[in-house]
Amino acid sequence: MALERLFRRKRPSGENRDIPELWTKCEACGAQLYKKEFKENLYVCPKCGHHHRMPVWERVESLADPGTFQETTRLAPLDPLGFVDTKPYAERLQAYQKETGRKDAILGGTCQIGGVPAVLLVMDYAFAGGSMGSVVGEEIARGVEKAAEEGRALVIVAASGGARMQEAALSLMQMAKTVMSLDLLWQKRLPYVSILTDPTTGGVTASFAALADVIFAEPGALIGFAGPRVIRQTIRQELPEGFQRAEFLLKHGMVDRVTDRRRLKGEVVRALRHLHPGVPYAPGV
Ligand SMILES: [Zn+2]
């Protein structure tokens, strides 16, 4: 009890109060990082290059041209099954909404990326592990429809633990819906670029995230369907080193590029400008 009180004790007020908050620590190498610089470096450790998870709005800012992003995501989730595990789903949703200030695990809208008109969708791992329920699936399908209608490219930044357990079969149906919607882009030859970040797993990997014209992955990102423990137990074999990491998948042809986040926008722009039918061909761009 005494120990608990110690941790609960109020921080001293005064000018020194905010000093610890100016610094953070790299999850991989433990280096002390000045938060402001760490943010400016897009949450990549300048010492070891480890890519930390990035807040969704900052991800949008890192890809969309300044001042062009207009949010279109607006749907709120329901609890059609009245699902209760250790806690009611409705309560979990409220807690995530309060914590993230977002209705569900996706932020999306229209913007320009390197001057190319685009729909940009970013999954939020901080909201229920970026899990795909009815809202995430529907927002993706609507984003694809908007891109097709308005002649925009599609860029999706994936970060997800997979389908959302609390919506059961309704979650799994989002896989089919998102995949089918992508056909609209293919019909119009509009490009779709997928960016797989840490982690991208389960039903998201197994549906829209792996079906892009160009698939980027961030260094070290965990990308897979089932987790390594489940696979090891099923096939009763040791898994190769680096299994399910971005670099391993690149070597085995599952992703096209592993790109440092600090160079990501440049490479995405290059892909979009090459592939978008509305952008005149310019060699060397
Ligand atoms: Zn580091």
GROMACS .gro file of C-alpha atoms and ligand atoms in nm:
model
  286
    1MET     CA    1   0.000   0.000   0.000
    2ALA     CA    2   0.282   0.235   0.094
    3LEU     CA    3   0.451   0.160  -0.238
    4GLU     CA    4   0.133   0.238  -0.430
    5ARG     CA    5   0.106   0.573  -0.251
    6LEU     CA    6   0.461   0.651  -0.349
    7PHE     CA    7   0.379   0.609  -0.717
    8ARG     CA    8   0.058   0.804  -0.683
    9ARG     CA    9   0.225   1.095  -0.514
   10LYS     CA   10   0.177   1.426  -0.687
   11ARG     CA   11   0.469   1.563  -0.883
   12PRO     CA   12   0.626   1.871  -0.730
   13SER     CA   13   0.506   2.193  -0.889
   14GLY     CA   14   0.745   2.456  -1.012
   15GLU     CA   15   0.965   2.517  -1.308
   16ASN     CA   16   1.136   2.176  -1.305
   17ARG     CA   17   0.807   1.997  -1.342
   18ASP     CA   18   0.812   1.943  -1.717
   19ILE     CA   19   1.174   1.845  -1.761
   20PRO     CA   20   1.125   1.465  -1.765
   21GLU     CA   21   0.858   1.504  -2.034
   22LEU     CA   22   1.105   1.658  -2.274
   23TRP     CA   23   1.285   1.327  -2.308
   24THR     CA   24   1.195   0.978  -2.418
   25LYS     CA   25   1.378   0.650  -2.462
   26CYS     CA   26   1.428   0.438  -2.774
   27GLU     CA   27   1.242   0.109  -2.734
   28ALA     CA   28   1.515  -0.079  -2.919
   29CYS     CA   29   1.853   0.063  -2.809
   30GLY     CA   30   1.751   0.255  -2.496
   31ALA     CA   31   1.907   0.582  -2.618
   32GLN     CA   32   1.777   0.899  -2.448
   33LEU     CA   33   1.604   1.104  -2.715
   34TYR     CA   34   1.496   1.466  -2.706
   35LYS     CA   35   1.124   1.441  -2.781
   36LYS     CA   36   1.108   1.739  -3.012
   37GLU     CA   37   1.389   1.604  -3.230
   38PHE     CA   38   1.245   1.253  -3.213
   39LYS     CA   39   0.913   1.384  -3.349
   40GLU     CA   40   1.088   1.583  -3.620
   41ASN     CA   41   1.268   1.262  -3.713
   42LEU     CA   42   0.923   1.102  -3.763
   43TYR     CA   43   0.959   0.879  -3.453
   44VAL     CA   44   1.266   0.703  -3.594
   45CYS     CA   45   1.554   0.663  -3.347
   46PRO     CA   46   1.847   0.867  -3.484
   47LYS     CA   47   2.090   0.632  -3.308
   48CYS     CA   48   1.974   0.287  -3.423
   49GLY     CA   49   1.707   0.360  -3.685
   50HIS     CA   50   1.429   0.179  -3.497
   51HIS     CA   51   1.086   0.282  -3.630
   52HIS     CA   52   0.849   0.353  -3.340
   53ARG     CA   53   0.472   0.372  -3.386
   54MET     CA   54   0.355   0.708  -3.506
   55PRO     CA   55   0.035   0.898  -3.410
   56VAL     CA   56  -0.214   0.898  -3.697
   57TRP     CA   57  -0.234   1.276  -3.749
   58GLU     CA   58   0.141   1.300  -3.774
   59ARG     CA   59   0.136   1.016  -4.024
   60VAL     CA   60  -0.113   1.214  -4.233
   61GLU     CA   61   0.111   1.522  -4.211
   62SER     CA   62   0.413   1.315  -4.317
   63LEU     CA   63   0.242   1.206  -4.640
   64ALA     CA   64  -0.019   1.465  -4.745
   65ASP     CA   65   0.093   1.792  -4.902
   66PRO     CA   66   0.058   2.073  -4.643
   67GLY     CA   67  -0.294   2.210  -4.603
   68THR     CA   68  -0.458   1.967  -4.848
   69PHE     CA   69  -0.600   1.698  -4.617
   70GLN     CA   70  -0.976   1.701  -4.563
   71GLU     CA   71  -1.107   1.436  -4.331
   72THR     CA   72  -1.395   1.222  -4.458
   73THR     CA   73  -1.409   0.945  -4.194
   74ARG     CA   74  -1.709   0.994  -3.971
   75LEU     CA   75  -1.878   0.661  -3.892
   76ALA     CA   76  -1.924   0.546  -3.532
   77PRO     CA   77  -1.929   0.179  -3.431
   78LEU     CA   78  -2.228  -0.012  -3.294
   79ASP     CA   79  -2.239  -0.322  -3.079
   80PRO     CA   80  -2.478  -0.539  -3.282
   81LEU     CA   81  -2.397  -0.860  -3.094
   82GLY     CA   82  -2.407  -0.711  -2.744
   83PHE     CA   83  -2.065  -0.870  -2.702
   84VAL     CA   84  -1.924  -0.915  -2.353
   85ASP     CA   85  -1.591  -1.077  -2.267
   86THR     CA   86  -1.412  -0.957  -1.955
   87LYS     CA   87  -1.579  -0.622  -2.026
   88PRO     CA   88  -1.873  -0.520  -2.248
   89TYR     CA   89  -1.764  -0.418  -2.600
   90ALA     CA   90  -1.965  -0.096  -2.566
   91GLU     CA   91  -1.752   0.002  -2.264
   92ARG     CA   92  -1.430  -0.081  -2.445
   93LEU     CA   93  -1.538   0.136  -2.737
   94GLN     CA   94  -1.609   0.429  -2.507
   95ALA     CA   95  -1.268   0.394  -2.345
   96TYR     CA   96  -1.086   0.384  -2.681
   97GLN     CA   97  -1.286   0.680  -2.807
   98LYS     CA   98  -1.195   0.881  -2.499
   99GLU     CA   99  -0.830   0.782  -2.522
  100THR     CA  100  -0.782   0.853  -2.893
  101GLY     CA  101  -1.046   1.122  -2.960
  102ARG     CA  102  -1.150   0.913  -3.262
  103LYS     CA  103  -1.473   0.721  -3.325
  104ASP     CA  104  -1.297   0.410  -3.457
  105ALA     CA  105  -0.959   0.279  -3.567
  106ILE     CA  106  -0.920   0.473  -3.891
  107LEU     CA  107  -0.855   0.828  -4.005
  108GLY     CA  108  -0.900   0.911  -4.370
  109GLY     CA  109  -0.969   1.185  -4.619
  110THR     CA  110  -0.884   1.343  -4.950
  111CYS     CA  111  -0.555   1.522  -5.013
  112GLN     CA  112  -0.275   1.577  -5.259
  113ILE     CA  113   0.040   1.369  -5.230
  114GLY     CA  114   0.323   1.522  -5.429
  115GLY     CA  115   0.056   1.700  -5.634
  116VAL     CA  116  -0.130   1.376  -5.713
  117PRO     CA  117  -0.495   1.376  -5.601
  118ALA     CA  118  -0.541   1.097  -5.348
  119VAL     CA  119  -0.756   0.936  -5.082
  120LEU     CA  120  -0.537   0.866  -4.779
  121LEU     CA  121  -0.649   0.621  -4.510
  122VAL     CA  122  -0.447   0.563  -4.194
  123MET     CA  123  -0.525   0.286  -3.945
  124ASP     CA  124  -0.489   0.373  -3.576
  125TYR     CA  125  -0.319   0.101  -3.374
  126ALA     CA  126  -0.394   0.295  -3.055
  127PHE     CA  127  -0.766   0.224  -3.105
  128ALA     CA  128  -0.838  -0.142  -3.022
  129GLY     CA  129  -0.509  -0.252  -3.179
  130GLY     CA  130  -0.615  -0.110  -3.516
  131SER     CA  131  -0.862  -0.395  -3.544
  132MET     CA  132  -1.096  -0.403  -3.843
  133GLY     CA  133  -1.464  -0.403  -3.750
  134SER     CA  134  -1.761  -0.285  -3.955
  135VAL     CA  135  -1.660   0.082  -3.937
  136VAL     CA  136  -1.300   0.033  -4.051
  137GLY     CA  137  -1.414  -0.192  -4.337
  138GLU     CA  138  -1.688   0.048  -4.445
  139GLU     CA  139  -1.461   0.353  -4.429
  140ILE     CA  140  -1.207   0.173  -4.646
  141ALA     CA  141  -1.472   0.071  -4.899
  142ARG     CA  142  -1.609   0.429  -4.905
  143GLY     CA  143  -1.257   0.566  -4.946
  144VAL     CA  144  -1.201   0.338  -5.244
  145GLU     CA  145  -1.536   0.442  -5.397
  146LYS     CA  146  -1.449   0.810  -5.352
  147ALA     CA  147  -1.108   0.758  -5.514
  148ALA     CA  148  -1.269   0.580  -5.810
  149GLU     CA  149  -1.542   0.845  -5.851
  150GLU     CA  150  -1.305   1.141  -5.832
  151GLY     CA  151  -1.009   0.989  -6.020
  152ARG     CA  152  -0.784   0.983  -5.713
  153ALA     CA  153  -0.505   0.746  -5.618
  154LEU     CA  154  -0.550   0.540  -5.301
  155VAL     CA  155  -0.291   0.522  -5.023
  156ILE     CA  156  -0.355   0.308  -4.714
  157VAL     CA  157  -0.124   0.299  -4.413
  158ALA     CA  158  -0.197  -0.033  -4.239
  159ALA     CA  159  -0.136  -0.102  -3.868
  160SER     CA  160  -0.358  -0.372  -3.730
  161GLY     CA  161  -0.388  -0.677  -3.512
  162GLY     CA  162  -0.647  -0.812  -3.759
  163ALA     CA  163  -1.023  -0.850  -3.752
  164ARG     CA  164  -1.212  -0.721  -3.446
  165MET     CA  165  -1.308  -1.017  -3.231
  166GLN     CA  166  -1.605  -0.841  -3.067
  167GLU     CA  167  -1.785  -0.807  -3.402
  168ALA     CA  168  -1.724  -1.173  -3.496
  169ALA     CA  169  -1.847  -1.264  -3.846
  170LEU     CA  170  -1.934  -0.899  -3.920
  171SER     CA  171  -1.562  -0.822  -3.894
  172LEU     CA  172  -1.462  -1.108  -4.120
  173MET     CA  173  -1.707  -0.987  -4.385
  174GLN     CA  174  -1.507  -0.665  -4.411
  175MET     CA  175  -1.228  -0.864  -4.576
  176ALA     CA  176  -1.449  -0.955  -4.869
  177LYS     CA  177  -1.604  -0.608  -4.887
  178THR     CA  178  -1.274  -0.418  -4.896
  179VAL     CA  179  -1.122  -0.657  -5.151
  180MET     CA  180  -1.425  -0.634  -5.380
  181SER     CA  181  -1.428  -0.255  -5.363
  182LEU     CA  182  -1.069  -0.239  -5.495
  183ASP     CA  183  -1.197  -0.365  -5.829
  184LEU     CA  184  -1.337  -0.015  -5.888
  185LEU     CA  185  -0.982   0.124  -5.893
  186TRP     CA  186  -0.851  -0.148  -6.119
  187GLN     CA  187  -1.130  -0.077  -6.369
  188LYS     CA  188  -1.016   0.285  -6.391
  189ARG     CA  189  -0.643   0.205  -6.375
  190LEU     CA  190  -0.608   0.421  -6.066
  191PRO     CA  191  -0.307   0.335  -5.851
  192TYR     CA  192  -0.326   0.189  -5.502
  193VAL     CA  193  -0.023   0.207  -5.275
  194SER     CA  194  -0.019   0.013  -4.949
  195ILE     CA  195   0.218   0.097  -4.662
  196LEU     CA  196   0.258  -0.183  -4.408
  197THR     CA  197   0.370  -0.060  -4.066
  198ASP     CA  198   0.438  -0.241  -3.741
  199PRO     CA  199   0.233  -0.453  -3.691
  200THR     CA  200   0.015  -0.553  -3.986
  201THR     CA  201  -0.140  -0.892  -3.916
  202GLY     CA  202  -0.449  -1.110  -3.943
  203GLY     CA  203  -0.744  -1.023  -4.164
  204VAL     CA  204  -0.590  -0.693  -4.275
  205THR     CA  205  -0.281  -0.864  -4.422
  206ALA     CA  206  -0.511  -1.128  -4.566
  207SER     CA  207  -0.727  -0.874  -4.751
  208PHE     CA  208  -0.682  -0.521  -4.885
  209ALA     CA  209  -0.335  -0.448  -4.739
  210ALA     CA  210  -0.163  -0.711  -4.955
  211LEU     CA  211  -0.343  -0.628  -5.280
  212ALA     CA  212  -0.188  -0.297  -5.378
  213ASP     CA  213  -0.007  -0.211  -5.700
  214VAL     CA  214   0.296  -0.119  -5.491
  215ILE     CA  215   0.343  -0.253  -5.136
  216PHE     CA  216   0.583  -0.063  -4.911
  217ALA     CA  217   0.685  -0.185  -4.567
  218GLU     CA  218   0.864   0.001  -4.291
  219PRO     CA  219   1.194  -0.144  -4.163
  220GLY     CA  220   1.153  -0.410  -3.897
  221ALA     CA  221   0.771  -0.414  -3.920
  222LEU     CA  222   0.597  -0.733  -3.814
  223ILE     CA  223   0.381  -0.845  -4.106
  224GLY     CA  224   0.196  -1.174  -4.117
  225PHE     CA  225  -0.130  -1.359  -4.081
  226ALA     CA  226  -0.114  -1.573  -3.766
  227GLY     CA  227   0.145  -1.500  -3.496
  228PRO     CA  228   0.475  -1.693  -3.488
  229ARG     CA  229   0.377  -1.891  -3.175
  230VAL     CA  230   0.060  -2.026  -3.339
  231ILE     CA  231   0.249  -2.123  -3.655
  232ARG     CA  232   0.529  -2.289  -3.458
  233GLN     CA  233   0.277  -2.495  -3.263
  234THR     CA  234   0.083  -2.590  -3.575
  235ILE     CA  235   0.368  -2.699  -3.800
  236ARG     CA  236   0.592  -2.813  -3.509
  237GLN     CA  237   0.902  -2.662  -3.666
  238GLU     CA  238   1.137  -2.384  -3.567
  239LEU     CA  239   1.083  -2.072  -3.777
  240PRO     CA  240   1.367  -1.903  -3.966
  241GLU     CA  241   1.526  -1.594  -3.815
  242GLY     CA  242   1.353  -1.268  -3.897
  243PHE     CA  243   1.040  -1.459  -4.003
  244GLN     CA  244   0.744  -1.220  -4.059
  245ARG     CA  245   0.962  -0.910  -4.055
  246ALA     CA  246   0.953  -0.663  -4.348
  247GLU     CA  247   1.304  -0.752  -4.470
  248PHE     CA  248   1.225  -1.127  -4.475
  249LEU     CA  249   0.907  -1.063  -4.674
  250LEU     CA  250   1.095  -0.846  -4.923
  251LYS     CA  251   1.342  -1.130  -4.980
  252HIS     CA  252   1.052  -1.369  -5.042
  253GLY     CA  253   0.858  -1.142  -5.277
  254MET     CA  254   0.568  -1.048  -5.049
  255VAL     CA  255   0.645  -0.674  -5.042
  256ASP     CA  256   0.800  -0.451  -5.308
  257ARG     CA  257   1.004  -0.207  -5.101
  258VAL     CA  258   1.129  -0.170  -4.745
  259THR     CA  259   1.164   0.204  -4.705
  260ASP     CA  260   1.291   0.419  -4.420
  261ARG     CA  261   1.005   0.640  -4.302
  262ARG     CA  262   1.214   0.952  -4.362
  263ARG     CA  263   1.228   0.869  -4.734
  264LEU     CA  264   0.880   0.722  -4.759
  265LYS     CA  265   0.692   1.022  -4.894
  266GLY     CA  266   0.945   1.070  -5.176
  267GLU     CA  267   0.913   0.707  -5.283
  268VAL     CA  268   0.533   0.705  -5.256
  269VAL     CA  269   0.513   1.020  -5.468
  270ARG     CA  270   0.737   0.862  -5.730
  271ALA     CA  271   0.516   0.550  -5.746
  272LEU     CA  272   0.196   0.757  -5.767
  273ARG     CA  273   0.331   0.988  -6.036
  274HIS     CA  274   0.439   0.692  -6.247
  275LEU     CA  275   0.111   0.506  -6.208
  276HIS     CA  276  -0.160   0.772  -6.202
  277PRO     CA  277  -0.310   0.804  -6.552
  278GLY     CA  278  -0.380   1.177  -6.499
  279VAL     CA  279  -0.017   1.269  -6.435
  280PRO     CA  280   0.193   1.326  -6.748
  281TYR     CA  281   0.494   1.096  -6.778
  282ALA     CA  282   0.810   1.270  -6.665
  283PRO     CA  283   1.127   1.060  -6.676
  284GLY     CA  284   1.350   1.095  -6.375
  285VAL     CA  285   1.077   1.225  -6.141
  286ZN      ZN  286   1.745   0.337  -3.091
   0.00000   0.00000   0.00000
